[in-house]
Short mmCIF file of C-alpha atoms in Angstrom, two decimals:
data_model
loop_
_atom_site.label_atom_id
_atom_site.label_comp_id
_atom_site.label_asym_id
_atom_site.label_seq_id
_atom_site.Cartn_x
_atom_site.Cartn_y
_atom_site.Cartn_z
CA MET D 1 -1.06 -0.27 -23.62
CA ASP D 2 0.82 1.42 -26.47
CA ASP D 3 4.40 2.74 -26.44
CA ALA D 4 3.42 6.42 -26.35
CA PRO D 5 4.44 8.31 -23.20
CA GLN D 6 1.77 9.44 -20.76
CA MET D 7 1.55 13.21 -20.28
CA LEU D 8 0.58 14.19 -16.73
CA SER D 9 -0.27 17.81 -16.01
CA CYS D 10 -1.23 20.06 -13.12
CA VAL D 11 -1.31 23.77 -12.35
CA TRP D 12 1.15 25.28 -9.87
CA GLU D 13 -1.04 27.21 -7.42
CA ALA D 14 -0.37 29.95 -4.88
CA ALA D 15 -0.95 27.42 -2.09
CA ASP D 16 2.00 25.41 -3.44
CA GLU D 17 4.50 28.22 -2.96
CA GLY D 18 7.14 27.51 -0.33
CA ARG D 19 6.70 23.74 -0.49
CA ARG D 20 9.10 21.22 -2.00
CA VAL D 21 8.38 21.09 -5.72
CA ASP D 22 8.98 17.34 -6.05
CA LYS D 23 6.65 16.61 -3.15
CA VAL D 24 3.85 18.80 -4.52
CA LEU D 25 4.10 17.38 -8.03
CA ALA D 26 4.26 13.80 -6.76
CA GLU D 27 1.09 14.35 -4.73
CA LYS D 28 -0.81 16.06 -7.53
CA LEU D 29 0.16 13.60 -10.24
CA GLY D 30 -0.05 10.35 -8.30
CA LEU D 31 3.66 9.55 -8.61
CA SER D 32 6.09 8.46 -5.94
CA ARG D 33 8.70 11.11 -5.10
CA THR D 34 11.44 8.73 -6.18
CA ARG D 35 9.80 8.25 -9.56
CA LEU D 36 9.15 11.99 -9.96
CA GLN D 37 12.76 12.83 -9.10
CA ALA D 38 14.04 10.31 -11.65
CA LEU D 39 11.82 11.78 -14.37
CA TRP D 40 12.89 15.30 -13.42
CA ALA D 41 16.55 14.33 -13.64
CA ALA D 42 15.85 12.91 -17.11
CA GLY D 43 14.45 16.24 -18.28
CA ALA D 44 10.85 15.04 -18.42
CA VAL D 45 9.35 17.92 -16.38
CA GLU D 46 8.23 21.08 -18.16
CA ALA D 47 6.67 24.31 -16.90
CA GLY D 48 5.03 26.75 -19.26
CA GLU D 49 6.78 26.46 -22.61
CA GLY D 50 10.09 24.97 -21.52
CA ARG D 51 11.93 22.47 -19.41
CA LEU D 52 11.83 23.01 -15.65
CA GLU D 53 15.36 22.79 -14.28
CA GLU D 54 15.90 20.64 -11.21
CA GLY D 55 15.52 22.60 -7.99
CA ARG D 56 13.59 25.42 -9.67
CA SER D 57 10.02 26.28 -8.72
CA PRO D 58 7.31 26.96 -11.34
CA GLU D 59 5.53 30.29 -11.41
CA VAL D 60 2.05 30.53 -9.94
CA GLY D 61 -0.49 29.67 -12.61
CA GLN D 62 1.95 27.77 -14.81
CA LEU D 63 0.95 24.41 -16.26
CA VAL D 64 3.48 21.76 -15.22
CA THR D 65 3.72 18.69 -17.44
CA VAL D 66 5.56 15.45 -16.71
CA LYS D 67 6.27 13.02 -19.53
CA VAL D 68 6.06 9.44 -18.20
CA PRO D 69 7.53 6.93 -20.66
CA ALA D 70 5.73 3.69 -21.36
CA PRO D 71 7.12 0.88 -19.20
CA VAL D 72 9.89 -1.26 -20.61
CA PRO D 73 8.94 -4.79 -19.52
CA ALA D 74 12.51 -6.00 -19.06
CA ASP D 75 13.04 -5.69 -15.31
CA VAL D 76 10.07 -7.86 -14.32
CA VAL D 77 9.35 -11.24 -15.84
CA ALA D 78 5.71 -12.22 -16.29
CA GLU D 79 5.06 -15.45 -14.41
CA ASP D 80 2.11 -17.83 -14.53
CA LEU D 81 1.37 -17.90 -10.81
CA PRO D 82 -1.97 -18.62 -9.13
CA LEU D 83 -4.03 -15.51 -8.40
CA GLU D 84 -7.36 -15.14 -6.63
CA ILE D 85 -9.15 -12.39 -8.56
CA LEU D 86 -11.71 -10.44 -6.54
CA PHE D 87 -12.65 -7.92 -9.24
CA GLU D 88 -11.46 -7.03 -12.73
CA ASP D 89 -12.42 -4.76 -15.60
CA ASP D 90 -10.56 -2.67 -18.19
CA ASP D 91 -9.34 -0.18 -15.57
CA ILE D 92 -8.34 -2.11 -12.46
CA VAL D 93 -7.75 -5.58 -11.10
CA ALA D 94 -8.14 -6.52 -7.43
CA VAL D 95 -6.64 -9.68 -5.97
CA ASN D 96 -6.57 -11.51 -2.67
CA LYS D 97 -2.80 -11.53 -2.10
CA ALA D 98 -1.56 -14.76 -0.62
CA PRO D 99 0.60 -14.61 2.52
CA GLY D 100 4.28 -14.98 1.71
CA MET D 101 4.03 -13.36 -1.73
CA VAL D 102 6.19 -10.28 -2.29
CA VAL D 103 4.39 -7.48 -4.14
CA HIS D 104 7.24 -6.31 -6.40
CA PRO D 105 10.82 -7.38 -7.13
CA GLY D 106 13.56 -6.30 -4.77
CA ALA D 107 16.79 -7.50 -3.23
CA GLY D 108 16.54 -11.26 -2.89
CA HIS D 109 13.11 -11.41 -4.55
CA ARG D 110 13.45 -11.24 -8.33
CA GLY D 111 10.77 -13.82 -9.06
CA GLY D 112 7.57 -15.12 -7.57
CA THR D 113 6.16 -11.61 -7.12
CA LEU D 114 2.63 -10.32 -7.40
CA VAL D 115 3.75 -7.90 -10.13
CA GLY D 116 5.08 -10.80 -12.19
CA ALA D 117 1.82 -12.70 -11.74
CA LEU D 118 -0.24 -9.64 -12.68
CA LEU D 119 1.85 -8.98 -15.80
CA HIS D 120 1.11 -12.52 -16.95
CA HIS D 121 -2.57 -12.36 -16.04
CA CYS D 122 -3.08 -8.96 -17.68
CA ALA D 123 -0.87 -9.74 -20.68
CA GLY D 124 1.35 -6.76 -19.84
CA ARG D 125 -1.52 -4.27 -19.57
CA LEU D 126 -0.64 -2.45 -16.38
CA SER D 127 -0.18 1.26 -15.71
CA GLY D 128 3.36 2.50 -16.34
CA ILE D 129 3.31 5.23 -13.70
CA GLY D 130 4.89 2.98 -11.08
CA GLY D 131 7.94 2.39 -13.28
CA VAL D 132 9.27 -0.83 -14.77
CA VAL D 133 9.64 -2.59 -11.41
CA ARG D 134 6.24 -1.63 -9.98
CA PRO D 135 3.84 -1.39 -12.94
CA GLY D 136 0.25 -0.88 -11.86
CA ILE D 137 1.04 -0.90 -8.16
CA VAL D 138 -0.78 1.83 -6.25
CA HIS D 139 -0.36 0.48 -2.70
CA ARG D 140 1.45 -2.39 -1.03
CA LEU D 141 1.04 -5.06 1.61
CA ASP D 142 3.84 -6.59 3.65
CA ARG D 143 5.08 -9.95 2.42
CA GLU D 144 3.36 -11.90 5.20
CA THR D 145 0.13 -9.87 5.11
CA SER D 146 -2.69 -11.37 3.06
CA GLY D 147 -5.76 -9.74 1.56
CA VAL D 148 -7.12 -7.14 -0.83
CA LEU D 149 -4.71 -5.37 -3.16
CA VAL D 150 -5.83 -3.32 -6.15
CA ALA D 151 -3.67 -2.55 -9.21
CA ALA D 152 -4.27 -0.16 -12.11
CA LYS D 153 -4.33 -1.24 -15.73
CA GLN D 154 -4.52 2.30 -17.09
CA ASP D 155 -2.52 5.40 -16.14
CA ALA D 156 -5.70 7.41 -15.59
CA ALA D 157 -6.94 4.75 -13.17
CA HIS D 158 -3.58 4.81 -11.39
CA GLN D 159 -3.80 8.57 -10.88
CA ALA D 160 -7.40 8.38 -9.64
CA LEU D 161 -6.63 5.61 -7.15
CA ALA D 162 -3.47 7.34 -5.93
CA ARG D 163 -5.52 10.48 -5.29
CA GLN D 164 -8.01 8.50 -3.20
CA PHE D 165 -5.21 7.03 -1.11
CA LYS D 166 -3.63 10.46 -0.66
CA ASP D 167 -6.93 12.10 0.28
CA ARG D 168 -7.78 9.19 2.61
CA THR D 169 -11.20 8.75 1.07
CA MET D 170 -10.88 4.96 0.91
CA GLU D 171 -12.14 2.73 3.70
CA LYS D 172 -9.36 0.29 4.64
CA LEU D 173 -10.36 -2.49 7.04
CA TYR D 174 -8.11 -5.23 8.38
CA LEU D 175 -8.47 -8.31 10.56
CA ALA D 176 -5.75 -9.34 12.98
CA PHE D 177 -5.23 -11.77 15.81
CA VAL D 178 -3.37 -10.04 18.63
CA CYS D 179 -1.89 -11.33 21.87
CA GLY D 180 -4.22 -10.78 24.81
CA THR D 181 -7.25 -8.50 24.70
CA PRO D 182 -7.39 -4.68 24.79
CA ARG D 183 -8.97 -3.24 27.93
CA THR D 184 -11.74 -1.52 25.98
CA PRO D 185 -13.66 -3.38 23.24
CA VAL D 186 -13.59 -0.33 20.94
CA GLY D 187 -10.80 2.22 20.78
CA THR D 188 -8.22 4.22 18.87
CA TRP D 189 -4.44 3.99 18.70
CA ASP D 190 -2.97 7.28 17.54
CA GLY D 191 0.69 7.29 18.56
CA PRO D 192 2.94 9.14 16.06
CA ILE D 193 5.13 6.80 14.02
CA ARG D 194 8.63 7.23 12.66
CA ARG D 195 11.76 5.16 12.02
CA HIS D 196 13.05 3.46 15.18
CA PRO D 197 15.97 5.53 16.53
CA GLN D 198 18.18 2.48 17.16
CA HIS D 199 16.84 -0.26 14.89
CA ARG D 200 16.55 1.31 11.45
CA GLN D 201 14.71 -1.66 9.95
CA LYS D 202 11.82 -1.06 12.35
CA MET D 203 9.25 1.65 12.91
CA ALA D 204 8.19 2.87 16.35
CA VAL D 205 5.80 5.15 18.20
CA VAL D 206 8.10 8.11 18.85
CA SER D 207 7.49 11.72 19.82
CA GLY D 208 7.79 13.87 16.73
CA GLY D 209 6.74 11.05 14.41
CA ARG D 210 4.11 11.29 11.70
CA ALA D 211 0.49 11.51 12.80
CA SER D 212 -1.08 8.06 12.68
CA ARG D 213 -4.49 6.67 13.57
CA THR D 214 -5.81 3.13 13.83
CA ASP D 215 -9.32 2.39 15.11
CA TYR D 216 -10.00 -1.09 16.47
CA ARG D 217 -12.94 -3.20 17.55
CA VAL D 218 -12.69 -6.52 19.38
CA ARG D 219 -14.67 -9.05 17.38
CA ARG D 220 -14.00 -11.99 19.68
CA SER D 221 -11.62 -12.78 22.51
CA TRP D 222 -10.12 -15.86 24.11
CA SER D 223 -7.77 -16.32 27.05
CA ARG D 224 -4.58 -15.97 24.99
CA ALA D 225 -5.58 -13.86 22.01
CA SER D 226 -8.34 -11.82 20.42
CA LEU D 227 -9.57 -11.12 16.91
CA LEU D 228 -9.66 -7.42 16.05
CA GLU D 229 -11.25 -5.50 13.21
CA LEU D 230 -9.10 -2.47 12.43
CA ALA D 231 -9.73 0.65 10.38
CA LEU D 232 -6.62 2.29 8.96
CA HIS D 233 -6.99 6.07 8.67
CA THR D 234 -3.35 6.74 7.77
CA GLY D 235 -0.93 4.55 5.87
CA ARG D 236 2.34 4.53 7.79
CA THR D 237 4.80 1.70 7.29
CA HIS D 238 3.88 -1.25 9.54
CA GLN D 239 1.25 0.96 11.19
CA ILE D 240 -1.08 -1.71 12.60
CA ARG D 241 1.81 -3.88 13.77
CA VAL D 242 3.53 -0.92 15.46
CA HIS D 243 0.37 0.40 17.13
CA ALA D 244 -0.68 -3.04 18.33
CA ALA D 245 2.75 -3.81 19.79
CA HIS D 246 2.95 -0.38 21.44
CA ALA D 247 -0.42 -1.04 23.09
CA GLY D 248 0.92 -4.30 24.52
CA HIS D 249 -1.00 -6.51 22.10
CA PRO D 250 1.35 -7.42 19.25
CA VAL D 251 0.00 -9.20 16.20
CA VAL D 252 0.18 -12.97 16.65
CA GLY D 253 3.17 -14.38 14.76
CA ASP D 254 4.87 -11.01 14.22
CA ALA D 255 8.57 -11.85 14.34
CA VAL D 256 9.65 -8.19 14.25
CA TYR D 257 7.35 -6.45 16.73
CA GLY D 258 5.93 -9.46 18.56
CA ARG D 259 6.91 -11.74 21.38
CA PRO D 260 9.88 -14.09 20.93
CA ARG D 261 8.12 -17.11 22.48
CA PRO D 262 6.69 -19.18 19.60
CA TRP D 263 3.19 -20.56 19.50
CA PRO D 264 2.86 -24.36 19.71
CA PRO D 265 2.96 -26.17 16.34
CA GLU D 266 -0.67 -27.20 16.58
CA ALA D 267 -1.68 -23.51 16.54
CA GLY D 268 -0.50 -23.34 12.92
CA VAL D 269 1.05 -19.88 13.25
CA SER D 270 3.64 -19.52 10.48
CA ARG D 271 3.36 -15.77 9.80
CA GLN D 272 1.94 -12.55 11.23
CA LEU D 273 -1.83 -13.03 11.36
CA LEU D 274 -2.76 -9.77 9.65
CA HIS D 275 -5.25 -9.69 6.78
CA ALA D 276 -6.39 -6.79 4.56
CA TRP D 277 -10.04 -7.74 4.77
CA LYS D 278 -11.93 -4.97 2.99
CA LEU D 279 -11.21 -1.98 0.75
CA VAL D 280 -14.01 0.42 -0.20
CA LEU D 281 -13.22 2.91 -2.95
CA ARG D 282 -14.76 4.80 -5.85
CA HIS D 283 -14.22 3.19 -9.21
CA PRO D 284 -11.65 5.41 -10.98
CA ARG D 285 -13.75 5.74 -14.15
CA THR D 286 -17.41 5.42 -13.10
CA GLN D 287 -16.94 6.99 -9.63
CA LYS D 288 -19.39 4.43 -8.25
CA PRO D 289 -18.64 2.93 -4.80
CA LEU D 290 -16.85 -0.41 -5.03
CA ALA D 291 -16.41 -2.71 -2.03
CA LEU D 292 -13.64 -5.29 -2.37
CA GLU D 293 -13.56 -8.03 0.25
CA ALA D 294 -11.17 -10.94 0.82
CA PRO D 295 -12.50 -13.85 2.91
CA MET D 296 -10.77 -14.86 6.12
CA PRO D 297 -7.77 -17.04 5.18
CA GLN D 298 -7.39 -20.66 6.20
CA ASP D 299 -4.67 -20.07 8.78
CA PHE D 300 -6.97 -17.55 10.50
CA LEU D 301 -9.76 -20.13 10.63
CA HIS D 302 -7.35 -22.78 11.92
CA PHE D 303 -5.99 -20.52 14.66
CA GLN D 304 -9.50 -19.50 15.68
CA HIS D 305 -10.50 -23.17 15.95
CA TRP D 306 -7.37 -23.90 18.01
CA LEU D 307 -8.13 -21.05 20.41
CA ALA D 308 -11.66 -22.34 20.94
#
């Protein structure tokens, strides 16, 4: 990737009138609102022939352009860490994220991140749209969640993937062991989710929350737990964990939403048993369907054997 900035453009339409400008532009251009706001504050947003002042709305029909600088690889150190590559070409790379690995640097996690490992593996060739701390990252998985994660090497690929996530055209399937067994073998959890009113570090099913939908199917059940296949139709924070706990079947090993009583040591439960099993998308350049699948992890197999 060269040092030239990436120019992202879209047209301000009549349907956009009355909406928050930063939200509309972030959605159309595949940027996070935080990233868009930072670029706007830096004077990188133009409408028509001149700079668009913060808080101002473009005119209908105007071309809005955002100048995204090339990433400065100083905030994240490339690290030679083991990666299980599921798919890779010049546009994207998909990995089977190991449980316990943080996706990007943050408070208390400067090293040992997936971003650092990807920077080393890709020799720095990751999309700059996510900023210097999250280059190439289009979506995330919780630290303890394992499974499929796709990153963009090119800015165009980043935009295309972000659009698919926004439009919910991807198929996102998970596997999870949950406590007990749902009453019906196939069902839907659709409680609205928002920040917990008392515990701000948690999410909760709360009236007035954001619309959320998780479909589930019981693959196999035992006396103490069951293995579910889950389809994620929305992407709320902690969605599967929140929905499962609200239904009375928290994810096994979930220290935040689960049951305080620990599983016996021989069960081998050292994390929340949630796995991003399958991601079906359209390749950002060829537009051909691409199914990415991560095999069931060893701790899942161990727990399943223990249950039997």
